[in-house]
Each structure stands twice: as structure tokens, then as C-alpha cells.
Coordinates of C-alpha atoms in Angstrom, one line a residue:
M1 CA 0.0 0.0 0.0
S2 CA 1.5 3.4 -0.9
M3 CA 0.5 6.9 -1.5
W4 CA 2.5 10.1 -2.0
L5 CA 1.4 12.1 1.0
R6 CA -0.5 10.6 3.9
S7 CA -2.1 13.8 5.0
C8 CA -3.8 16.7 3.2
Q9 CA -2.0 20.0 3.6
T10 CA -2.1 23.2 1.6
S11 CA 1.5 22.8 0.7
T12 CA 3.5 23.5 -2.4
V13 CA 5.3 20.1 -2.1
T14 CA 2.6 18.3 -4.0
L15 CA 1.5 16.7 -7.2
R16 CA -0.4 18.4 -9.9
G17 CA -3.5 16.5 -10.8
F18 CA -4.6 15.7 -7.3
R19 CA -6.8 18.2 -5.5
C20 CA -6.8 18.4 -1.7
P21 CA -10.4 17.8 -0.6
H22 CA -10.1 20.3 2.3
S23 CA -8.7 23.2 0.3
K24 CA -10.2 26.0 -1.7
P25 CA -9.9 25.3 -5.5
A26 CA -9.1 28.9 -6.3
A27 CA -6.2 29.0 -3.8
V28 CA -4.5 25.8 -4.6
T29 CA -3.0 24.7 -8.0
R30 CA -0.9 21.9 -6.7
C31 CA -2.0 19.8 -3.8
C32 CA -1.4 16.5 -2.2
S33 CA -2.5 13.1 -3.6
T34 CA -5.6 11.6 -2.1
V35 CA -5.0 8.5 -4.2
Q36 CA -4.2 5.4 -2.2
G37 CA -3.3 1.9 -3.3
D38 CA -0.6 0.2 -5.3
V39 CA 1.3 2.3 -7.8
R40 CA 1.5 0.4 -11.1
V41 CA 3.0 2.1 -14.2
R42 CA 3.8 0.7 -17.6
F43 CA 6.1 1.2 -20.6
A44 CA 4.3 0.0 -23.7
P45 CA 6.4 0.4 -26.8
S46 CA 5.6 -1.2 -30.2
P47 CA 8.2 -3.7 -31.5
T48 CA 8.1 -2.0 -34.9
G49 CA 11.6 -0.8 -34.2
F50 CA 14.4 -1.0 -31.6
L51 CA 14.5 1.0 -28.4
H52 CA 15.8 4.6 -28.9
L53 CA 16.7 7.4 -26.6
G54 CA 13.1 8.9 -26.5
G55 CA 11.7 5.5 -25.6
L56 CA 14.4 4.9 -22.9
R57 CA 13.5 8.3 -21.3
T58 CA 9.8 7.4 -21.1
A59 CA 10.7 4.0 -19.6
L60 CA 13.1 5.7 -17.2
Y61 CA 10.5 8.1 -15.8
N62 CA 8.1 5.3 -15.4
Y63 CA 10.7 3.1 -13.6
I64 CA 11.7 6.0 -11.3
F65 CA 8.1 6.8 -10.6
A66 CA 7.4 3.2 -9.6
K67 CA 10.4 2.8 -7.4
K68 CA 9.9 6.2 -5.7
Y69 CA 6.5 5.1 -4.5
A70 CA 7.2 1.4 -3.9
G71 CA 5.2 0.4 -7.0
S72 CA 5.6 -1.9 -10.0
F73 CA 7.1 -1.2 -13.4
I74 CA 5.5 -3.2 -16.2
L75 CA 6.7 -3.7 -19.8
R76 CA 3.9 -4.4 -22.2
L77 CA 4.6 -4.9 -25.9
E78 CA 2.0 -3.5 -28.2
D79 CA 2.5 -5.8 -31.2
T80 CA -0.9 -5.6 -32.8
D81 CA 0.4 -3.9 -36.0
Q82 CA 1.6 -7.2 -37.4
S83 CA 2.6 -5.8 -40.8
R84 CA 5.3 -3.5 -39.3
L85 CA 6.9 -5.8 -36.7
V86 CA 10.7 -5.9 -36.9
P87 CA 12.3 -9.3 -36.2
G88 CA 14.2 -9.3 -32.9
A89 CA 12.9 -5.9 -31.8
A90 CA 10.7 -7.3 -29.0
A91 CA 13.5 -9.2 -27.3
S92 CA 15.9 -6.4 -27.9
I93 CA 13.7 -3.8 -26.1
E94 CA 13.7 -5.9 -23.0
D95 CA 17.4 -6.6 -23.3
M96 CA 18.1 -2.9 -23.5
L97 CA 16.0 -2.1 -20.4
E98 CA 17.9 -4.7 -18.5
W99 CA 21.3 -3.4 -19.8
A100 CA 20.2 0.1 -18.8
G101 CA 19.6 -1.0 -15.2
I102 CA 15.8 -0.3 -15.3
P103 CA 14.4 -3.9 -15.6
P104 CA 10.7 -4.4 -15.6
D105 CA 9.0 -6.1 -12.7
E106 CA 6.5 -7.8 -15.1
S107 CA 7.1 -8.4 -18.8
P108 CA 6.8 -10.9 -21.6
R109 CA 10.1 -12.5 -20.5
R110 CA 9.6 -12.3 -16.7
G111 CA 5.8 -13.0 -16.7
G112 CA 3.5 -11.7 -14.0
P113 CA 0.1 -12.0 -12.5
V114 CA -1.8 -10.1 -15.2
G115 CA -0.2 -11.5 -18.4
P116 CA 0.2 -12.2 -21.2
Y117 CA 2.2 -9.1 -21.7
L118 CA 2.1 -9.3 -25.5
Q119 CA -1.0 -7.7 -27.0
S120 CA -1.1 -10.3 -29.8
Q121 CA -1.8 -12.9 -27.1
R122 CA -4.8 -10.9 -25.7
L123 CA -7.0 -10.7 -28.7
D124 CA -10.0 -12.4 -27.0
L125 CA -10.0 -9.7 -24.4
Y126 CA -10.2 -7.0 -27.0
S127 CA -12.9 -8.8 -28.9
Q128 CA -15.0 -9.2 -25.8
T129 CA -14.6 -5.6 -24.9
A130 CA -15.6 -4.5 -28.4
Q131 CA -18.7 -6.7 -28.2
Q132 CA -19.6 -5.1 -24.9
L133 CA -19.4 -1.7 -26.6
L134 CA -21.6 -2.9 -29.5
K135 CA -24.2 -4.2 -27.1
T136 CA -24.4 -0.9 -25.2
G137 CA -24.6 1.1 -28.4
H138 CA -21.2 2.8 -27.9
A139 CA -19.7 1.1 -31.0
Y140 CA -21.0 0.0 -34.4
Y141 CA -20.0 -2.1 -37.4
C142 CA -18.5 -0.1 -40.3
F143 CA -18.6 -1.6 -43.8
C144 CA -17.0 1.3 -45.7
S145 CA -14.5 0.2 -48.2
P146 CA -10.9 1.4 -48.3
Q147 CA -11.7 3.0 -51.6
R148 CA -14.5 5.1 -50.1
L149 CA -12.4 6.2 -47.2
E150 CA -9.6 7.3 -49.6
L151 CA -12.2 9.3 -51.6
L152 CA -13.3 11.0 -48.4
K153 CA -9.7 11.9 -47.6
K154 CA -9.0 13.3 -51.1
E155 CA -12.2 15.4 -51.0
A156 CA -11.3 16.9 -47.6
L157 CA -7.8 17.8 -48.7
R158 CA -9.1 19.3 -51.9
N159 CA -11.4 21.5 -49.8
G160 CA -8.6 22.4 -47.4
E161 CA -10.1 20.5 -44.5
T162 CA -8.7 17.9 -42.1
P163 CA -9.6 14.4 -43.3
K164 CA -12.0 12.5 -41.1
Y165 CA -14.5 9.7 -41.3
D166 CA -18.1 11.0 -41.9
N167 CA -19.6 8.5 -39.5
R168 CA -21.9 7.1 -42.3
C169 CA -22.2 3.6 -40.9
R170 CA -23.3 4.7 -37.4
H171 CA -26.7 5.4 -39.1
L172 CA -27.3 1.9 -40.5
R173 CA -30.4 0.2 -39.4
A174 CA -30.1 -3.1 -37.5
E175 CA -31.4 -5.2 -40.4
Q176 CA -28.9 -3.6 -42.7
V177 CA -26.1 -4.5 -40.4
E178 CA -27.3 -8.1 -40.0
E179 CA -27.6 -8.6 -43.7
K180 CA -24.0 -7.3 -44.4
L181 CA -22.7 -9.5 -41.6
A182 CA -24.5 -12.5 -43.0
F183 CA -22.9 -11.9 -46.4
R184 CA -19.5 -11.6 -44.7
V185 CA -18.9 -8.1 -46.0
P186 CA -15.5 -6.9 -44.7
H187 CA -15.9 -4.6 -41.8
V188 CA -14.3 -2.8 -38.8
I189 CA -15.7 -1.8 -35.5
R190 CA -15.8 1.9 -34.7
F191 CA -16.3 3.7 -31.4
R192 CA -19.1 6.3 -31.2
L193 CA -17.6 9.6 -30.2
E194 CA -20.0 11.8 -28.1
S195 CA -19.8 15.5 -27.4
G196 CA -19.6 16.8 -23.8
I197 CA -16.3 15.3 -22.7
E198 CA -15.4 16.2 -19.2
P199 CA -12.1 18.0 -18.5
F200 CA -9.3 16.0 -16.9
Q201 CA -6.4 17.1 -14.8
D202 CA -3.0 15.9 -16.2
L203 CA -0.2 15.5 -13.7
I204 CA 2.1 17.7 -15.8
F205 CA -0.1 19.8 -18.2
G206 CA -2.9 20.6 -15.7
W207 CA -6.5 20.8 -16.8
N208 CA -7.2 19.6 -20.3
R209 CA -10.3 19.0 -22.5
H210 CA -10.5 18.2 -26.2
E211 CA -13.9 18.0 -27.9
V212 CA -12.7 15.1 -30.2
A213 CA -16.3 14.5 -31.6
Q214 CA -16.1 17.9 -33.3
V215 CA -12.8 17.4 -35.0
E216 CA -12.5 13.7 -35.6
G217 CA -14.6 11.0 -37.1
D218 CA -15.5 7.9 -35.1
P219 CA -12.3 5.9 -34.6
V220 CA -11.7 2.3 -35.5
V221 CA -11.3 0.1 -32.4
I222 CA -11.2 -3.3 -34.1
K223 CA -9.6 -3.6 -37.6
A224 CA -10.7 -5.8 -40.4
D225 CA -8.1 -8.4 -39.5
G226 CA -9.6 -8.7 -36.0
F227 CA -6.7 -6.9 -34.3
P228 CA -7.4 -3.9 -32.1
T229 CA -6.2 -0.4 -32.6
Y230 CA -4.1 1.4 -30.0
H231 CA -7.0 3.4 -28.8
L232 CA -8.9 0.2 -27.6
A233 CA -6.0 -2.0 -26.7
N234 CA -4.2 0.4 -24.5
I235 CA -7.3 1.1 -22.3
V236 CA -8.3 -2.5 -22.1
D237 CA -4.8 -3.5 -21.0
D238 CA -4.4 -0.6 -18.6
H239 CA -7.7 -1.6 -17.0
Y240 CA -7.0 -5.3 -16.6
M241 CA -3.4 -4.8 -15.7
K242 CA -4.5 -2.4 -12.9
I243 CA -2.4 0.5 -14.1
S244 CA -2.7 3.4 -11.6
H245 CA -0.7 6.0 -13.6
V246 CA -0.1 6.4 -17.3
L247 CA 3.1 8.4 -17.9
R248 CA 3.6 8.7 -21.7
G249 CA 4.8 11.2 -24.3
S250 CA 2.9 14.5 -24.7
E251 CA 2.0 13.6 -28.3
W252 CA -0.8 11.4 -26.7
L253 CA -2.3 14.3 -24.7
I254 CA -4.8 15.2 -27.3
S255 CA -6.0 11.5 -27.5
T256 CA -6.7 11.3 -23.8
S257 CA -10.2 12.8 -24.0
K258 CA -11.0 10.1 -26.5
H259 CA -9.7 7.4 -24.2
L260 CA -11.7 8.8 -21.3
L261 CA -14.9 8.6 -23.4
M262 CA -14.1 4.9 -23.8
Y263 CA -13.5 4.4 -20.1
R264 CA -16.8 6.1 -19.4
A265 CA -18.6 3.9 -22.0
L266 CA -17.2 0.8 -20.3
G267 CA -17.9 2.0 -16.8
W268 CA -14.3 1.7 -15.8
Q269 CA -12.3 4.0 -13.5
P270 CA -9.5 5.6 -15.6
P271 CA -5.9 5.8 -14.4
T272 CA -4.2 9.1 -13.6
F273 CA -2.5 10.6 -16.7
G274 CA 0.8 12.4 -16.9
H275 CA 2.1 13.4 -20.3
L276 CA 5.9 13.9 -20.5
P277 CA 7.3 16.7 -22.6
L278 CA 9.2 15.7 -25.7
L279 CA 12.9 14.9 -25.8
I280 CA 14.3 16.9 -28.7
N281 CA 17.7 17.6 -30.3
K282 CA 19.6 20.7 -29.1
D283 CA 18.7 22.4 -32.4
G284 CA 15.0 22.0 -31.6
S285 CA 14.3 19.2 -34.1
K286 CA 12.4 16.1 -33.0
L287 CA 14.4 13.0 -32.3
S288 CA 13.9 10.7 -35.3
K289 CA 14.6 7.0 -35.7
R290 CA 16.1 8.0 -39.0
Q291 CA 19.0 9.5 -37.1
G292 CA 20.3 6.0 -36.5
D293 CA 22.6 6.9 -33.7
I294 CA 19.9 7.4 -31.1
F295 CA 19.2 3.7 -30.8
I296 CA 20.3 2.3 -27.4
H297 CA 22.2 -0.7 -28.9
S298 CA 24.3 1.9 -30.8
F299 CA 25.3 3.6 -27.6
Q300 CA 26.0 0.2 -26.0
S301 CA 28.3 -0.9 -28.9
D302 CA 30.0 2.5 -28.8
G303 CA 31.1 1.9 -25.3
F304 CA 28.8 4.2 -23.4
L305 CA 27.8 3.2 -19.9
P306 CA 24.0 2.9 -19.2
E307 CA 24.4 5.2 -16.1
A308 CA 25.7 8.0 -18.4
L309 CA 22.6 7.6 -20.7
L310 CA 20.2 7.7 -17.8
D311 CA 22.0 10.7 -16.3
I312 CA 22.0 12.8 -19.5
T313 CA 18.4 12.1 -20.3
T314 CA 17.3 13.3 -16.9
N315 CA 19.8 16.1 -16.6
C316 CA 18.4 17.8 -19.8
G317 CA 14.8 17.5 -18.5
S318 CA 13.0 18.2 -15.3
G319 CA 11.4 16.5 -12.4
F320 CA 14.2 16.5 -9.9
N321 CA 15.1 18.5 -6.8
T322 CA 18.7 19.0 -8.1
N323 CA 20.3 19.1 -11.5
R324 CA 23.9 17.9 -11.5
M325 CA 26.0 15.5 -13.5
G326 CA 27.0 12.2 -12.1
R327 CA 23.7 10.9 -10.6
R328 CA 23.1 7.2 -10.5
I329 CA 19.7 5.5 -10.5
D330 CA 19.4 5.4 -6.7
E331 CA 20.1 9.1 -6.6
L332 CA 17.6 9.8 -9.4
I333 CA 14.9 7.9 -7.5
S334 CA 15.6 9.7 -4.2
E335 CA 15.7 13.2 -5.9
F336 CA 12.7 12.6 -8.1
N337 CA 9.8 15.1 -7.6
P338 CA 6.9 14.8 -10.1
S339 CA 5.7 18.3 -9.3
K340 CA 8.9 19.7 -10.8
I341 CA 8.2 18.2 -14.2
T342 CA 7.6 21.1 -16.6
T343 CA 5.8 21.3 -19.9
H344 CA 8.9 22.5 -21.7
S345 CA 10.6 20.1 -24.2
A346 CA 13.8 18.6 -23.0
L347 CA 16.8 19.6 -25.3
I348 CA 19.4 16.9 -25.3
D349 CA 23.0 17.7 -26.4
L350 CA 24.6 14.4 -27.3
E351 CA 27.9 16.1 -27.7
K352 CA 28.1 16.2 -23.9
L353 CA 27.5 12.4 -23.6
P354 CA 31.3 11.6 -23.5
E355 CA 31.7 13.9 -20.5
F356 CA 28.8 12.2 -18.7
N357 CA 30.4 8.9 -19.6
R358 CA 33.8 10.0 -18.2
I359 CA 32.3 10.9 -14.9
H360 CA 30.3 7.7 -14.6
L361 CA 33.3 5.6 -15.7
Q362 CA 35.4 7.1 -13.0
Q363 CA 32.7 6.3 -10.4
S364 CA 32.5 2.7 -11.7
I365 CA 36.3 2.3 -11.4
E366 CA 36.2 3.6 -7.8
D367 CA 33.5 1.1 -6.9
E368 CA 35.2 -2.3 -6.3
Q369 CA 32.3 -4.4 -7.4
Q370 CA 31.7 -2.5 -10.6
C371 CA 35.4 -2.3 -11.2
R372 CA 35.6 -6.1 -11.3
L373 CA 32.9 -6.1 -13.9
L374 CA 34.8 -3.6 -16.0
I375 CA 38.0 -5.7 -15.7
G376 CA 36.1 -8.8 -16.9
E377 CA 34.8 -6.9 -19.9
L378 CA 38.2 -5.5 -20.7
Q379 CA 39.9 -8.9 -20.5
E380 CA 37.5 -10.3 -23.1
Q381 CA 37.9 -7.3 -25.4
I382 CA 41.7 -7.3 -25.2
Q383 CA 41.8 -11.0 -26.2
Q384 CA 39.4 -10.2 -29.1
V385 CA 41.3 -7.1 -30.4
Y386 CA 44.9 -8.3 -29.8
A387 CA 44.4 -12.0 -30.0
T388 CA 47.4 -12.7 -32.3
E389 CA 49.7 -10.1 -30.8
L390 CA 49.7 -10.8 -27.1
E391 CA 53.2 -11.8 -26.0
D392 CA 52.7 -11.8 -22.2
E393 CA 49.6 -13.2 -20.5
E394 CA 50.4 -10.9 -17.5
V395 CA 48.5 -8.1 -19.2
L396 CA 45.2 -10.1 -18.7
H397 CA 45.7 -10.4 -15.0
E398 CA 43.2 -8.7 -12.8
D399 CA 45.7 -6.7 -10.8
Y400 CA 47.4 -5.3 -13.9
I401 CA 44.1 -4.1 -15.5
R402 CA 42.9 -2.7 -12.2
R403 CA 46.1 -0.6 -12.0
V404 CA 45.7 0.7 -15.5
L405 CA 42.0 1.6 -14.9
H406 CA 42.8 3.5 -11.7
L407 CA 45.7 5.4 -13.3
R408 CA 43.5 6.4 -16.3
K409 CA 40.3 7.2 -14.4
G410 CA 39.1 10.7 -15.0
H411 CA 41.2 10.9 -18.2
I412 CA 39.4 8.4 -20.5
F413 CA 35.9 8.9 -21.8
S414 CA 35.1 5.2 -22.4
M415 CA 36.6 1.8 -22.0
K416 CA 36.9 1.5 -25.8
E417 CA 39.6 4.1 -25.7
L418 CA 41.9 1.6 -23.9
L419 CA 41.6 -0.7 -27.0
S420 CA 42.6 2.1 -29.4
P421 CA 46.1 2.3 -31.0
A422 CA 47.0 5.1 -28.5
Y423 CA 46.9 2.5 -25.7
A424 CA 48.1 -0.6 -27.5
Y425 CA 51.4 -0.4 -25.6
L426 CA 49.6 -1.5 -22.5
W427 CA 48.7 -4.9 -24.1
V428 CA 51.4 -5.5 -26.8
R429 CA 55.1 -4.6 -26.9
P430 CA 55.9 -1.7 -29.2
S431 CA 58.3 -1.7 -32.2
F432 CA 60.6 1.1 -33.0
S433 CA 63.7 1.5 -35.2
S434 CA 67.3 2.5 -34.5
Q435 CA 66.7 5.5 -36.8
Q436 CA 64.0 6.8 -34.6
V437 CA 66.2 6.4 -31.5
A438 CA 69.2 8.0 -33.3
A439 CA 67.1 11.0 -34.2
L440 CA 66.5 11.8 -30.6
T441 CA 69.9 11.1 -28.9
A442 CA 73.3 9.4 -29.2
E443 CA 73.1 8.5 -25.5
A444 CA 70.2 6.0 -25.8
Q445 CA 72.1 3.0 -24.3
H446 CA 73.4 5.2 -21.4
I447 CA 69.9 6.4 -20.7
A448 CA 68.5 2.9 -20.9
S449 CA 71.1 1.8 -18.3
L450 CA 70.1 4.7 -16.0
V451 CA 66.5 3.6 -16.2
L452 CA 67.2 0.0 -15.5
K453 CA 69.3 1.0 -12.5
L454 CA 66.5 3.3 -11.2
I455 CA 64.0 0.5 -11.5
E456 CA 66.3 -1.9 -9.7
E457 CA 66.6 0.6 -6.8
R458 CA 62.9 1.3 -6.6
G459 CA 61.9 -2.3 -6.4
E460 CA 58.3 -3.5 -7.1
E461 CA 56.5 -0.5 -5.7
L462 CA 56.4 2.3 -8.2
A463 CA 54.5 5.6 -7.7
V464 CA 53.9 8.3 -10.3
D465 CA 54.9 11.3 -8.2
R466 CA 58.1 9.7 -7.0
L467 CA 59.0 8.5 -10.5
S468 CA 58.5 12.0 -11.9
K469 CA 61.1 13.4 -9.5
D470 CA 63.4 10.5 -10.2
L471 CA 63.3 11.0 -13.9
K472 CA 64.2 14.7 -13.5
T473 CA 67.2 13.6 -11.5
L474 CA 68.1 10.9 -14.1
V475 CA 68.3 13.6 -16.9
K476 CA 71.0 15.4 -15.0
Q477 CA 73.2 12.3 -15.4
T478 CA 73.2 12.6 -19.2
K479 CA 75.9 14.4 -21.0
A480 CA 74.3 16.3 -23.9
T481 CA 70.6 15.2 -24.1
K482 CA 68.0 17.7 -23.0
Y483 CA 65.1 16.7 -20.7
S484 CA 62.5 16.9 -23.6
E485 CA 64.6 14.5 -25.7
V486 CA 65.1 12.1 -22.8
M487 CA 61.3 12.0 -22.2
K488 CA 60.7 11.4 -25.9
L489 CA 63.2 8.5 -25.9
L490 CA 61.6 7.0 -22.8
R491 CA 58.1 7.4 -24.3
L492 CA 59.3 5.7 -27.5
A493 CA 60.8 2.8 -25.7
L494 CA 57.7 2.3 -23.5
S495 CA 55.0 2.8 -26.1
G496 CA 56.4 3.4 -29.6
L497 CA 54.5 6.7 -29.6
Q498 CA 55.3 10.3 -29.1
Q499 CA 52.0 11.1 -27.2
G500 CA 50.1 9.7 -24.4
P501 CA 50.0 9.7 -20.6
S502 CA 53.0 11.0 -18.7
V503 CA 56.2 8.8 -18.9
A504 CA 56.0 8.2 -15.1
E505 CA 52.4 6.9 -15.4
M506 CA 53.3 4.7 -18.4
M507 CA 56.0 3.1 -16.2
V508 CA 53.7 2.6 -13.2
S509 CA 51.1 1.0 -15.5
L510 CA 53.5 -1.4 -17.1
G511 CA 55.3 -2.4 -13.9
P512 CA 59.0 -3.1 -13.2
A513 CA 59.3 -6.4 -15.1
E514 CA 57.9 -5.0 -18.3
I515 CA 59.9 -1.8 -18.0
R516 CA 63.1 -3.9 -17.7
H517 CA 62.1 -5.9 -20.8
R518 CA 61.5 -2.8 -22.9
F519 CA 64.6 -1.0 -21.9
Q520 CA 66.8 -4.1 -22.3
K521 CA 65.6 -4.1 -25.9
L522 CA 66.7 -0.4 -26.2
L523 CA 70.0 -1.3 -24.6
L524 CA 70.6 -4.1 -27.2
L525 CA 69.5 -1.8 -30.0

């Protein structure tokens, strides 16, 4: 049993959409919830495509809402548009929610008490509901052909009007309907829209009312193939799945009055609605599946952490007591405040995602349990990328990789960076030529001897700060080589490169044994 506030107070720390029964309507715009009972929310995508950033954000707000109020987060797949289903999309949506760290409590995969959670497996329920609407006169059979509907559309466009069905079949006599059904004339079932819709209070957009009967024709609720449309299926499922709050994109706000008419026709209590503002690109354009790079599996394959994705999608929006980078899911839940969700669209700047990832990667490295997971992932990836080049299995040891991660935390933006050529020296021994060495100094062997002596003196415990000082002292023992040339030589011997982390950090990363191996090679050269 849960509710937001257990006592009615004329307070500003409240939820829009719930009026305090003891307050004056004119004086209070936000008030405490008088709703009690289990909080149950749902994310109901269509597997006509893979999960993208906009969908993840809707799922995330539902998940946070459920966990904030000790409720349940349900995944329901609306797969009634069979012609547009994408193979593998249904399983991928649930995979991505689990990867993102916001797994559903009930779903097609996990099951639950009010399943099935695939709409295509609930057709009998929709058919029964449609028959109920037919019996009470709230729905009717429509036998209009696709050709007639297309002509209606063209005529409306020619006249500069919004296309809509003219409700012709709602006026058929009972005997006409029976005759057409007897002759198996193709048909759909339409819901009879009525005027006089009551206003409803949205959690985010406040009071709303759309006289849909004046601007729309009667909507189809059961298609000719027997499958329901969204308008029927979503209210049937929300009712039987005991959904308490519907949090969905603001594009559905205008359809809510239509859905409330259906609830009223069926005698059902509707859930509380909250319509989330759109997530848009920083230039103001709408996120589009055609962008390609907004799909969650793309972020996953590019090496971004799920925590960074969740952080950036909430950081650019509203609904939280604070707005700072680096928040993890438990912090998002604790700081969530529905009354702070605004109606303004959320502009997401994906150019900032690497910085979000850098912060969360550093946090993961500093957390021992998560660091172990990162080490395991990196071990597998090293073997895949450098399979034929690995000369020393030591680089796959947990302690070695942990040392590398801790030295590079705060500097790298993703784990994939450590697999790039810039960091190849960590996993495979570099190659360099005598010409490259000669171009830097004629004292290469002398310098190599000094480094080997230094490592021998320092033993197995190396530290970046101490080594930095030691190297400055070492340079003073050369005859004619400047400090910058010595550093370039050391960097070349350690990595084969002229850029990268400091020489001291490279040495600490590699460890005494590997330093000896690489400088003995320089000594022999």
C-alpha cells in the first residue's frame, strides 16, 4: 500500500492533478494526492523498431516513478500492428531495459500476475470488450471500403479540410447490419464519439479537454483483421493490468479525452494521466529513428555506460530536486519530484555524452564491485582485439588491468579508448627503429642503463609522483641530451609513440618487469 502524501496539507510540495479535498480550489493549484493503493505504471512500446533514446527516457521516468512510490514497473509490448513488426525488436527492447539498469517487474520475459504481456496474445479480451461496446450502443460495425475512405480523404484535402470519417455507418439500421454480416462483408468496429467530454487534470499539463467529436470521425477500435487499434487495446490492457498512472509522451495528450470517453462507456475508472514533454535535439528538431545513432544498442556498442545515458536524459529535462552531472539511478529515485516536471521540451545535447560517460566511468572504477565487472569486460575485449599479438599473459591479470584503470580514471571517456592504438602499448610490446632512436639522442644506451638502474633501486612498488622526480634527477646524469629528448626516448621505448600519458604513469602502468624488458631491448639496439 502506498501513496504520495498521507495527510492533506495546503502545501507546495505536492503533485499536480490531485486536489486536496479540504482546500479551496481557487487558492491551490498543486495539492497532495488523495489516491491510495498500489502504484503500477507501464512502458508500452511497439516492437516495430528498436529502443531509442526517447523510448528509454519514457521507460526511465516510469521506472523512477514506480520505485519512488514502492510500486511496480510493467513492460507491455503493443505488437498488434503485425505488418510492421521488426524481427528481434521485442527481445531487444527488454534486453536494452535490463542493460540500462531499469528492468521491468513484469514483462513478456519475466511473466507476472496479469499477463500475457504481448497484445497479440490478448485478442480475445479486446474482442469481448468490443462486443460489450456494441451491445451498449457505444460502438458499431462499419462496412465502408478502403476506396470510399480514400475518396473522403482526397475530397477533404481538396477543400482544405482535415480528413476525417463522416460516421456514415453509425446510421445503418439493425437489419442492414445483420444482412451485411450474413454476407460476410469486410468490416471494422468503430467507437461512437460523443460530445460533452469532461475535462481531466493531467499531472504535468494541468486541466485539459479536447472535444474530439467535433474534429474527428468515429475511430476504429477493431480492424478488419480482428486486431485492435491502439485506442482500444491500451485502455483494455491498462484496466486489466490495474495500471494506476499512465506516464507517456505529450504527443498522446490530445487523444486522452477520446480514451476517457471509452473508459466512461465501459464503466471503468481511468488511471491518472501524466504526459511527459518531448525529448528533442539541441537544435530544436524532434528525435527521429532515421538519425540511426539514437538507438540504445548503438550507444551500447560505442562503449557508453548505461548510467551515463540515464544521467544525460534526466539532466536535460525536469522532475528532480537538483540538476547535476554524475547521478546514479538510486540518486535519481531519491531526488525525483513529479511536481517539478515542466511542460517544456527537453533539449538533449549528445555532444556532452562523452563527458557524462567520463564521470560515470570514474565512479565505476572507484566502486570495487563495478570495477571487477569492467575488468572482466576489458579482459575479453583485449583478447578479441589483440588475439594474435599478445606476448605476455600478464596483461590479462586482474591486478594489472585494475592498476591501468585506476591510473587512467578521469582521463578516458570510455573503455573502448583503452583498446585504441593510443593505448596498444599496455597490451602488446611496441616496435621502433634504430633510426627513430638516433634522431633523438646518441646516448640511448646510457639512458637505458640509467632507467634499468633506477627500477632496480625502486623495487616492485612504483608511484607516479616519486618516479616523476626520479626522472628529472636521471636527466642530470646525461651528457648532452635535454630533458625533452630524454622523455621522448623513454616514451618511444615504452610505447612506440610520441604522445600519451606521462612517462611516469606509463612506467607505473607497465610495472617493473615489463619496464626492464622494454629497456633491455633499447640497450641491445
